[in-house]
PDB file of C-alpha atoms in Angstrom:
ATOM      1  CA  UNK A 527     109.801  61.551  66.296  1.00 47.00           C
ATOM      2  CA  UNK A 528     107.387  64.350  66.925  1.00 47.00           C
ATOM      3  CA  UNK A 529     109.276  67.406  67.205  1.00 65.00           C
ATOM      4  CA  UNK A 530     107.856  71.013  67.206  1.00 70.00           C
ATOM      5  CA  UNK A 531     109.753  73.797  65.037  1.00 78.00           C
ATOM      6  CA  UNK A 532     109.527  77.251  64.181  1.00 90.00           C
ATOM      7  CA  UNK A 533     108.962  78.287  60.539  1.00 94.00           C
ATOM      8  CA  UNK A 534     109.400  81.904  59.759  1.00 95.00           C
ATOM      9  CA  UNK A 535     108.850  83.475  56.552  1.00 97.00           C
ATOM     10  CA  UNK A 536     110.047  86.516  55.648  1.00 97.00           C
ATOM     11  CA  UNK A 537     109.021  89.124  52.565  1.00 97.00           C
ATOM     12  CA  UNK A 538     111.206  91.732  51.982  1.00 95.00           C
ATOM     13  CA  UNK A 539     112.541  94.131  49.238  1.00 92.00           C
ATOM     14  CA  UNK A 540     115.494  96.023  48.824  1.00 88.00           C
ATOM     15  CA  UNK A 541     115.722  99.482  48.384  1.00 85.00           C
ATOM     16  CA  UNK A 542     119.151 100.259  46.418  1.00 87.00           C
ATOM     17  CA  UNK A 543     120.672  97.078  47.812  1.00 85.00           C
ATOM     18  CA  UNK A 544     120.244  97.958  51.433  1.00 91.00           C
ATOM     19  CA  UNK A 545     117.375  95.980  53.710  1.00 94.00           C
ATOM     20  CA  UNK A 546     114.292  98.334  54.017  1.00 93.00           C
ATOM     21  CA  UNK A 547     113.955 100.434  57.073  1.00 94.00           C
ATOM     22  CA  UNK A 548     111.580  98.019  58.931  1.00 94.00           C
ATOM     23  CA  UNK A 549     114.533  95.206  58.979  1.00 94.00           C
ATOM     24  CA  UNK A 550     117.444  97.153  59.622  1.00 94.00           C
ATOM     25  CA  UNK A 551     118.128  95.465  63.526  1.00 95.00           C
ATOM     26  CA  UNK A 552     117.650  92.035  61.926  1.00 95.00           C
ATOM     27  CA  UNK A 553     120.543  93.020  59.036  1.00 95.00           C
ATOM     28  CA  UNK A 554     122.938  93.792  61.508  1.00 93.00           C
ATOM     29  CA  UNK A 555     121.650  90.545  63.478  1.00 92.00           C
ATOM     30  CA  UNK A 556     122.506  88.919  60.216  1.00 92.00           C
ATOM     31  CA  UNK A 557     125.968  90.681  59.847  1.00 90.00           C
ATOM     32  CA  UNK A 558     126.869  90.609  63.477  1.00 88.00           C
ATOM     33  CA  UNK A 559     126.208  85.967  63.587  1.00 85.00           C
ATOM     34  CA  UNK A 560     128.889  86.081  60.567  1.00 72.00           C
ATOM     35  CA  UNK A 561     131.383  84.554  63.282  1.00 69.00           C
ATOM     36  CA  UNK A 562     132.749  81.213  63.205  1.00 69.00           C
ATOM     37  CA  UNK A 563     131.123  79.378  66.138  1.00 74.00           C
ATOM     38  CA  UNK A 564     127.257  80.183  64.579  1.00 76.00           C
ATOM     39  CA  UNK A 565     127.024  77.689  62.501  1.00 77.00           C
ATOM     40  CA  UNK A 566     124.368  75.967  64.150  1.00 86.00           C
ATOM     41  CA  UNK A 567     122.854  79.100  66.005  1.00 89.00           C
ATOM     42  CA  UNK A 568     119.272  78.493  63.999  1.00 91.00           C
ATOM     43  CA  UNK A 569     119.237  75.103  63.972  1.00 90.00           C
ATOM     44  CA  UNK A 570     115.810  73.573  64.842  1.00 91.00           C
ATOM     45  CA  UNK A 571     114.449  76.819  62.457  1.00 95.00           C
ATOM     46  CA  UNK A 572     112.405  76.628  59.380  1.00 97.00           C
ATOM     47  CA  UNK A 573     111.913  79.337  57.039  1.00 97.00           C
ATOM     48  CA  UNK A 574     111.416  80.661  53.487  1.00 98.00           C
ATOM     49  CA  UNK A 575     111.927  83.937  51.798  1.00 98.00           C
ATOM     50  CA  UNK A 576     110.100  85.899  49.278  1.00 97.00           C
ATOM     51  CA  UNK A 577     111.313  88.648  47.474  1.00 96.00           C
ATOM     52  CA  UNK A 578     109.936  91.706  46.056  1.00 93.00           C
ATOM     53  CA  UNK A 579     111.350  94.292  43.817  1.00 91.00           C
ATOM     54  CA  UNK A 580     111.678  95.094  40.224  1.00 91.00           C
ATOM     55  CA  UNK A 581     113.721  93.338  38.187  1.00 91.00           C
ATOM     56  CA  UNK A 582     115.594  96.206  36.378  1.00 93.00           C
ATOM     57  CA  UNK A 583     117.207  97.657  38.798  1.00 90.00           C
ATOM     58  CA  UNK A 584     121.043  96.241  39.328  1.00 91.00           C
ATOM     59  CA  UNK A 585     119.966  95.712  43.256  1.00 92.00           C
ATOM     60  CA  UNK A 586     117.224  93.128  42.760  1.00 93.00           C
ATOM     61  CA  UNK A 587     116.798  90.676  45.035  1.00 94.00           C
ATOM     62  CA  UNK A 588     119.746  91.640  47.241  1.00 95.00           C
ATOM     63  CA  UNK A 589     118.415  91.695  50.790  1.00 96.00           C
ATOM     64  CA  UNK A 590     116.180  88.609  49.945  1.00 96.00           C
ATOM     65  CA  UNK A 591     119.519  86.714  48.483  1.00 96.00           C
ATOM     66  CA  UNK A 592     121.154  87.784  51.808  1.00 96.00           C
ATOM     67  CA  UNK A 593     118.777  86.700  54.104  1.00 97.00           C
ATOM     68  CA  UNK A 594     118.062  83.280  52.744  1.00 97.00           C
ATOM     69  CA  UNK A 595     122.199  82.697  52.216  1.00 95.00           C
ATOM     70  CA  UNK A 596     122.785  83.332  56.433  1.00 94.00           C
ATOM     71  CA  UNK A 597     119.990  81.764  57.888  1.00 95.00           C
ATOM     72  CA  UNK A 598     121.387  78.671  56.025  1.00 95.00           C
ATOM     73  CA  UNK A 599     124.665  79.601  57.146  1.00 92.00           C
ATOM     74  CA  UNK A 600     123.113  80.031  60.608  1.00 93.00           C
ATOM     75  CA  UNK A 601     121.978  76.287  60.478  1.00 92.00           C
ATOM     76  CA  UNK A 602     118.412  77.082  59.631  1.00 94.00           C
ATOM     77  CA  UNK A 603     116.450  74.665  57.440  1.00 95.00           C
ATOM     78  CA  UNK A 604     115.482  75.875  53.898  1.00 96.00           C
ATOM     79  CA  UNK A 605     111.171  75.123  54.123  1.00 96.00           C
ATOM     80  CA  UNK A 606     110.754  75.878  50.616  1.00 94.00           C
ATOM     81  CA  UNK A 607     112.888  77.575  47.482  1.00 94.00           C
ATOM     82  CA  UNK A 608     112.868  81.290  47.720  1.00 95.00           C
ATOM     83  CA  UNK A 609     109.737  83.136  45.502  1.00 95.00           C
ATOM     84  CA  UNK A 610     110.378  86.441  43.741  1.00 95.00           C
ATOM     85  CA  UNK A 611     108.205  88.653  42.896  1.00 94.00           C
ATOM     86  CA  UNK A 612     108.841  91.267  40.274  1.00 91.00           C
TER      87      UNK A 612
END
């Protein structure tokens, strides 16, 4: 079966927890799916997430953590294991 998909792969930080300006509409996309019934809304979808922050502050990775736990939620398909970068 030859099938095309999408792969998307988002780098992000977090600045005190909260998504950085630039991904603020695709948060509340994020927050606003979290209804039962979207389970599959992403299916078909590829992606992988990278993360960038520093590592001693008690917000690290947050945004990053967030987006790679609801796109799985959403039905998305995990390409590769999320990267950090510190």
């Amino acid at each position: 079966v030859n099938e095309d998909r999408e792969l998307v792969v988002v780098c992000t930080a977090t600045y005190n927890g909260m998504p950085p300006d630039n991904a603020e509409k695709f948060d509340k996309f994020l927050d606003k799916s979290d209804t039962q019934g979207n389970e599959k809304i992403l299916h078909g979808l590829q992606y992988a997430v990278f993360g960038i922050g520093n590592k001693n502050w008690r917000t690290y990775q947050h945004f990053p953590i967030k987006v790679d736990s609801r796109l799985d939620d959403l039905g998305a398909d995990r390409f590769f294991i999320s990267g950090k970068g510190d």
